[in-house]
Amino acid sequence: MKQVSLKDEFGKKFRESREEKGYSRAALGLRLGISPKTIQSWEMGRTFPENLSLTPAIEAELGVSFAQM
């Protein structure tokens, strides 16, 4: 059985929240000042935001909290 990592959990929650809000990766990237490829990398569980100062903007834009992860 595959163990789910924090990156995987973040990516899944991020993607679901983005899709619920109706944002494409490109549209959300423009709003956050990051590239769609960065968003894709987060959603795939390869990476997650290294710059924690982005977290409040992400949470506000998507209407979700990642604090309890």
CSV table of N, CA, C and O in Angstrom, one decimal:
chain,number,residue,atom,x,y,z
A,1,MET,N,0.8,-1.2,0.0
A,1,MET,CA,0.0,0.0,0.0
A,1,MET,C,0.9,1.2,0.0
A,1,MET,O,1.8,1.3,0.8
A,2,LYS,N,0.6,2.2,-0.9
A,2,LYS,CA,1.3,3.4,-1.0
A,2,LYS,C,1.0,4.4,0.2
A,2,LYS,O,-0.2,4.6,0.5
A,3,GLN,N,2.0,4.9,0.8
A,3,GLN,CA,1.9,5.8,1.9
A,3,GLN,C,1.7,7.2,1.2
A,3,GLN,O,2.4,7.6,0.3
A,4,VAL,N,0.7,7.9,1.7
A,4,VAL,CA,0.4,9.3,1.2
A,4,VAL,C,1.2,10.3,1.9
A,4,VAL,O,1.3,10.4,3.1
A,5,SER,N,2.0,11.1,1.1
A,5,SER,CA,2.9,12.1,1.7
A,5,SER,C,2.1,13.4,1.9
A,5,SER,O,1.0,13.6,1.3
A,6,LEU,N,2.7,14.3,2.6
A,6,LEU,CA,2.2,15.6,2.8
A,6,LEU,C,2.1,16.4,1.4
A,6,LEU,O,1.1,17.0,1.2
A,7,LYS,N,3.0,16.2,0.6
A,7,LYS,CA,3.0,16.8,-0.8
A,7,LYS,C,1.8,16.2,-1.5
A,7,LYS,O,1.1,17.0,-2.2
A,8,ASP,N,1.5,14.9,-1.4
A,8,ASP,CA,0.3,14.4,-2.1
A,8,ASP,C,-1.0,14.9,-1.6
A,8,ASP,O,-1.9,15.3,-2.3
A,9,GLU,N,-1.1,15.0,-0.2
A,9,GLU,CA,-2.3,15.5,0.4
A,9,GLU,C,-2.5,17.0,0.0
A,9,GLU,O,-3.6,17.4,-0.3
A,10,PHE,N,-1.4,17.8,0.0
A,10,PHE,CA,-1.5,19.2,-0.4
A,10,PHE,C,-2.0,19.3,-1.8
A,10,PHE,O,-2.9,20.0,-2.1
A,11,GLY,N,-1.3,18.5,-2.7
A,11,GLY,CA,-1.7,18.6,-4.1
A,11,GLY,C,-3.1,18.2,-4.4
A,11,GLY,O,-3.8,18.9,-5.2
A,12,LYS,N,-3.6,17.2,-3.7
A,12,LYS,CA,-5.0,16.8,-4.0
A,12,LYS,C,-6.0,17.9,-3.5
A,12,LYS,O,-6.9,18.2,-4.2
A,13,LYS,N,-5.7,18.4,-2.3
A,13,LYS,CA,-6.6,19.4,-1.8
A,13,LYS,C,-6.5,20.7,-2.6
A,13,LYS,O,-7.5,21.3,-2.9
A,14,PHE,N,-5.3,21.0,-3.0
A,14,PHE,CA,-5.1,22.2,-3.9
A,14,PHE,C,-5.9,22.1,-5.2
A,14,PHE,O,-6.6,23.0,-5.6
A,15,ARG,N,-5.7,20.9,-5.9
A,15,ARG,CA,-6.4,20.7,-7.2
A,15,ARG,C,-7.9,20.7,-7.0
A,15,ARG,O,-8.6,21.4,-7.8
A,16,GLU,N,-8.4,20.0,-6.0
A,16,GLU,CA,-9.8,20.0,-5.8
A,16,GLU,C,-10.4,21.4,-5.5
A,16,GLU,O,-11.4,21.8,-6.1
A,17,SER,N,-9.7,22.2,-4.7
A,17,SER,CA,-10.1,23.5,-4.4
A,17,SER,C,-10.1,24.4,-5.6
A,17,SER,O,-11.0,25.2,-5.9
A,18,ARG,N,-9.0,24.3,-6.4
A,18,ARG,CA,-8.9,25.1,-7.6
A,18,ARG,C,-10.0,24.8,-8.6
A,18,ARG,O,-10.7,25.7,-9.2
A,19,GLU,N,-10.3,23.5,-8.8
A,19,GLU,CA,-11.4,23.1,-9.7
A,19,GLU,C,-12.7,23.5,-9.2
A,19,GLU,O,-13.6,23.9,-10.0
A,20,GLU,N,-13.0,23.4,-7.9
A,20,GLU,CA,-14.3,23.9,-7.3
A,20,GLU,C,-14.5,25.3,-7.6
A,20,GLU,O,-15.6,25.8,-7.8
A,21,LYS,N,-13.4,26.1,-7.6
A,21,LYS,CA,-13.5,27.6,-7.8
A,21,LYS,C,-13.6,27.9,-9.3
A,21,LYS,O,-13.9,29.0,-9.7
A,22,GLY,N,-13.4,26.9,-10.1
A,22,GLY,CA,-13.5,27.1,-11.6
A,22,GLY,C,-12.2,27.8,-12.2
A,22,GLY,O,-12.3,28.3,-13.3
A,23,TYR,N,-11.1,27.7,-11.5
A,23,TYR,CA,-9.9,28.3,-12.1
A,23,TYR,C,-9.1,27.3,-12.9
A,23,TYR,O,-9.0,26.1,-12.5
A,24,SER,N,-8.6,27.8,-14.0
A,24,SER,CA,-7.6,27.0,-14.8
A,24,SER,C,-6.3,27.2,-14.0
A,24,SER,O,-6.1,28.1,-13.2
A,25,ARG,N,-5.3,26.3,-14.4
A,25,ARG,CA,-4.0,26.5,-13.8
A,25,ARG,C,-3.4,27.9,-14.2
A,25,ARG,O,-2.8,28.6,-13.4
A,26,ALA,N,-3.6,28.3,-15.4
A,26,ALA,CA,-3.1,29.5,-15.9
A,26,ALA,C,-3.8,30.7,-15.2
A,26,ALA,O,-3.1,31.7,-14.8
A,27,ALA,N,-5.1,30.7,-15.1
A,27,ALA,CA,-5.8,31.8,-14.4
A,27,ALA,C,-5.4,31.9,-13.0
A,27,ALA,O,-5.1,33.1,-12.5
A,28,LEU,N,-5.3,30.8,-12.3
A,28,LEU,CA,-4.9,30.9,-10.9
A,28,LEU,C,-3.4,31.4,-10.7
A,28,LEU,O,-3.1,32.2,-9.9
A,29,GLY,N,-2.6,30.9,-11.7
A,29,GLY,CA,-1.2,31.3,-11.7
A,29,GLY,C,-1.0,32.8,-11.8
A,29,GLY,O,-0.2,33.4,-11.2
A,30,LEU,N,-1.8,33.4,-12.7
A,30,LEU,CA,-1.8,34.8,-12.9
A,30,LEU,C,-2.2,35.6,-11.6
A,30,LEU,O,-1.6,36.6,-11.3
A,31,ARG,N,-3.2,35.1,-11.0
A,31,ARG,CA,-3.7,35.7,-9.7
A,31,ARG,C,-2.7,35.6,-8.6
A,31,ARG,O,-2.6,36.5,-7.8
A,32,LEU,N,-1.9,34.5,-8.6
A,32,LEU,CA,-0.9,34.3,-7.5
A,32,LEU,C,0.5,34.7,-7.9
A,32,LEU,O,1.4,34.7,-7.0
A,33,GLY,N,0.7,35.0,-9.2
A,33,GLY,CA,2.1,35.4,-9.6
A,33,GLY,C,3.0,34.2,-9.7
A,33,GLY,O,4.2,34.4,-9.5
A,34,ILE,N,2.5,33.1,-10.1
A,34,ILE,CA,3.3,31.9,-10.3
A,34,ILE,C,2.9,31.2,-11.6
A,34,ILE,O,1.9,31.5,-12.2
A,35,SER,N,3.7,30.3,-12.1
A,35,SER,CA,3.5,29.7,-13.4
A,35,SER,C,2.5,28.5,-13.3
A,35,SER,O,2.4,27.9,-12.2
A,36,PRO,N,1.8,28.2,-14.4
A,36,PRO,CA,0.9,27.1,-14.4
A,36,PRO,C,1.7,25.8,-14.2
A,36,PRO,O,1.2,24.8,-13.6
A,37,LYS,N,3.0,25.7,-14.6
A,37,LYS,CA,3.8,24.5,-14.4
A,37,LYS,C,4.1,24.3,-12.9
A,37,LYS,O,4.1,23.2,-12.4
A,38,THR,N,4.2,25.4,-12.1
A,38,THR,CA,4.4,25.3,-10.7
A,38,THR,C,3.1,24.7,-10.1
A,38,THR,O,3.2,23.8,-9.2
A,39,ILE,N,2.0,25.2,-10.5
A,39,ILE,CA,0.7,24.7,-10.0
A,39,ILE,C,0.6,23.2,-10.3
A,39,ILE,O,0.2,22.4,-9.5
A,40,GLN,N,1.0,22.8,-11.5
A,40,GLN,CA,0.9,21.4,-11.9
A,40,GLN,C,1.8,20.6,-11.0
A,40,GLN,O,1.4,19.5,-10.6
A,41,SER,N,3.0,21.1,-10.8
A,41,SER,CA,3.9,20.3,-9.9
A,41,SER,C,3.4,20.2,-8.5
A,41,SER,O,3.5,19.1,-7.9
A,42,TRP,N,2.7,21.2,-8.0
A,42,TRP,CA,2.1,21.1,-6.7
A,42,TRP,C,1.0,20.0,-6.7
A,42,TRP,O,0.9,19.1,-5.8
A,43,GLU,N,0.1,20.1,-7.7
A,43,GLU,CA,-1.0,19.2,-7.8
A,43,GLU,C,-0.6,17.7,-8.0
A,43,GLU,O,-1.3,16.8,-7.6
A,44,MET,N,0.5,17.5,-8.7
A,44,MET,CA,1.1,16.1,-8.9
A,44,MET,C,1.8,15.6,-7.7
A,44,MET,O,2.2,14.4,-7.7
A,45,GLY,N,2.0,16.4,-6.7
A,45,GLY,CA,2.6,16.0,-5.4
A,45,GLY,C,4.2,15.9,-5.6
A,45,GLY,O,4.8,15.3,-4.7
A,46,ARG,N,4.7,16.6,-6.6
A,46,ARG,CA,6.1,16.6,-6.8
A,46,ARG,C,6.8,17.6,-5.8
A,46,ARG,O,7.9,17.4,-5.3
A,47,THR,N,6.1,18.8,-5.7
A,47,THR,CA,6.6,19.9,-4.8
A,47,THR,C,5.4,20.5,-4.1
A,47,THR,O,4.2,20.2,-4.5
A,48,PHE,N,5.6,21.4,-3.2
A,48,PHE,CA,4.6,22.3,-2.7
A,48,PHE,C,5.3,23.6,-2.4
A,48,PHE,O,6.5,23.7,-2.5
A,49,PRO,N,4.5,24.6,-2.1
A,49,PRO,CA,5.0,26.0,-2.0
A,49,PRO,C,6.2,26.0,-1.0
A,49,PRO,O,6.0,25.7,0.2
A,50,GLU,N,7.4,26.4,-1.5
A,50,GLU,CA,8.5,26.6,-0.6
A,50,GLU,C,8.5,28.0,0.0
A,50,GLU,O,9.0,28.1,1.1
A,51,ASN,N,7.8,28.9,-0.6
A,51,ASN,CA,7.7,30.3,-0.1
A,51,ASN,C,6.4,30.3,0.7
A,51,ASN,O,5.3,30.5,0.1
A,52,LEU,N,6.5,30.1,2.0
A,52,LEU,CA,5.3,30.1,2.8
A,52,LEU,C,4.5,31.4,2.9
A,52,LEU,O,3.4,31.4,3.3
A,53,SER,N,5.2,32.5,2.4
A,53,SER,CA,4.4,33.7,2.4
A,53,SER,C,3.3,33.7,1.3
A,53,SER,O,2.4,34.5,1.3
A,54,LEU,N,3.3,32.7,0.4
A,54,LEU,CA,2.2,32.5,-0.6
A,54,LEU,C,1.0,31.9,0.0
A,54,LEU,O,-0.1,32.0,-0.5
A,55,THR,N,1.2,31.2,1.2
A,55,THR,CA,0.1,30.4,1.7
A,55,THR,C,-1.2,31.3,2.0
A,55,THR,O,-2.3,30.9,1.6
A,56,PRO,N,-1.1,32.4,2.6
A,56,PRO,CA,-2.3,33.2,2.8
A,56,PRO,C,-3.0,33.6,1.5
A,56,PRO,O,-4.2,33.6,1.5
A,57,ALA,N,-2.2,33.9,0.5
A,57,ALA,CA,-2.9,34.3,-0.8
A,57,ALA,C,-3.5,33.1,-1.4
A,57,ALA,O,-4.6,33.2,-1.9
A,58,ILE,N,-2.9,31.9,-1.3
A,58,ILE,CA,-3.5,30.7,-1.8
A,58,ILE,C,-4.8,30.4,-1.1
A,58,ILE,O,-5.8,30.1,-1.7
A,59,GLU,N,-4.7,30.4,0.2
A,59,GLU,CA,-5.9,30.1,1.0
A,59,GLU,C,-7.1,31.1,0.8
A,59,GLU,O,-8.2,30.7,0.6
A,60,ALA,N,-6.7,32.4,0.6
A,60,ALA,CA,-7.8,33.4,0.4
A,60,ALA,C,-8.4,33.2,-1.0
A,60,ALA,O,-9.6,33.3,-1.2
A,61,GLU,N,-7.5,32.9,-2.0
A,61,GLU,CA,-8.0,32.8,-3.4
A,61,GLU,C,-8.9,31.5,-3.5
A,61,GLU,O,-9.9,31.5,-4.2
A,62,LEU,N,-8.5,30.5,-2.8
A,62,LEU,CA,-9.3,29.2,-2.9
A,62,LEU,C,-10.3,29.0,-1.9
A,62,LEU,O,-11.1,28.1,-1.9
A,63,GLY,N,-10.3,29.8,-0.8
A,63,GLY,CA,-11.3,29.7,0.3
A,63,GLY,C,-11.1,28.4,1.1
A,63,GLY,O,-12.1,27.8,1.5
A,64,VAL,N,-9.8,28.1,1.3
A,64,VAL,CA,-9.5,26.8,2.0
A,64,VAL,C,-8.3,27.1,2.9
A,64,VAL,O,-7.6,28.0,2.7
A,65,SER,N,-8.2,26.2,4.0
A,65,SER,CA,-7.1,26.3,4.9
A,65,SER,C,-6.2,25.1,4.8
A,65,SER,O,-6.7,24.0,4.8
A,66,PHE,N,-4.9,25.3,4.7
A,66,PHE,CA,-4.0,24.2,4.7
A,66,PHE,C,-3.3,24.0,6.0
A,66,PHE,O,-2.4,23.2,6.2
A,67,ALA,N,-3.7,24.8,7.0
A,67,ALA,CA,-3.0,24.8,8.3
A,67,ALA,C,-3.0,23.5,9.1
A,67,ALA,O,-2.1,23.1,9.8
A,68,GLN,N,-4.1,22.7,8.9
A,68,GLN,CA,-4.2,21.5,9.6
A,68,GLN,C,-3.7,20.2,8.9
A,68,GLN,O,-3.9,19.1,9.3
A,69,MET,N,-2.8,20.5,7.9
A,69,MET,CA,-2.2,19.3,7.2
A,69,MET,C,-1.0,18.9,7.9
A,69,MET,O,-0.3,19.5,8.6
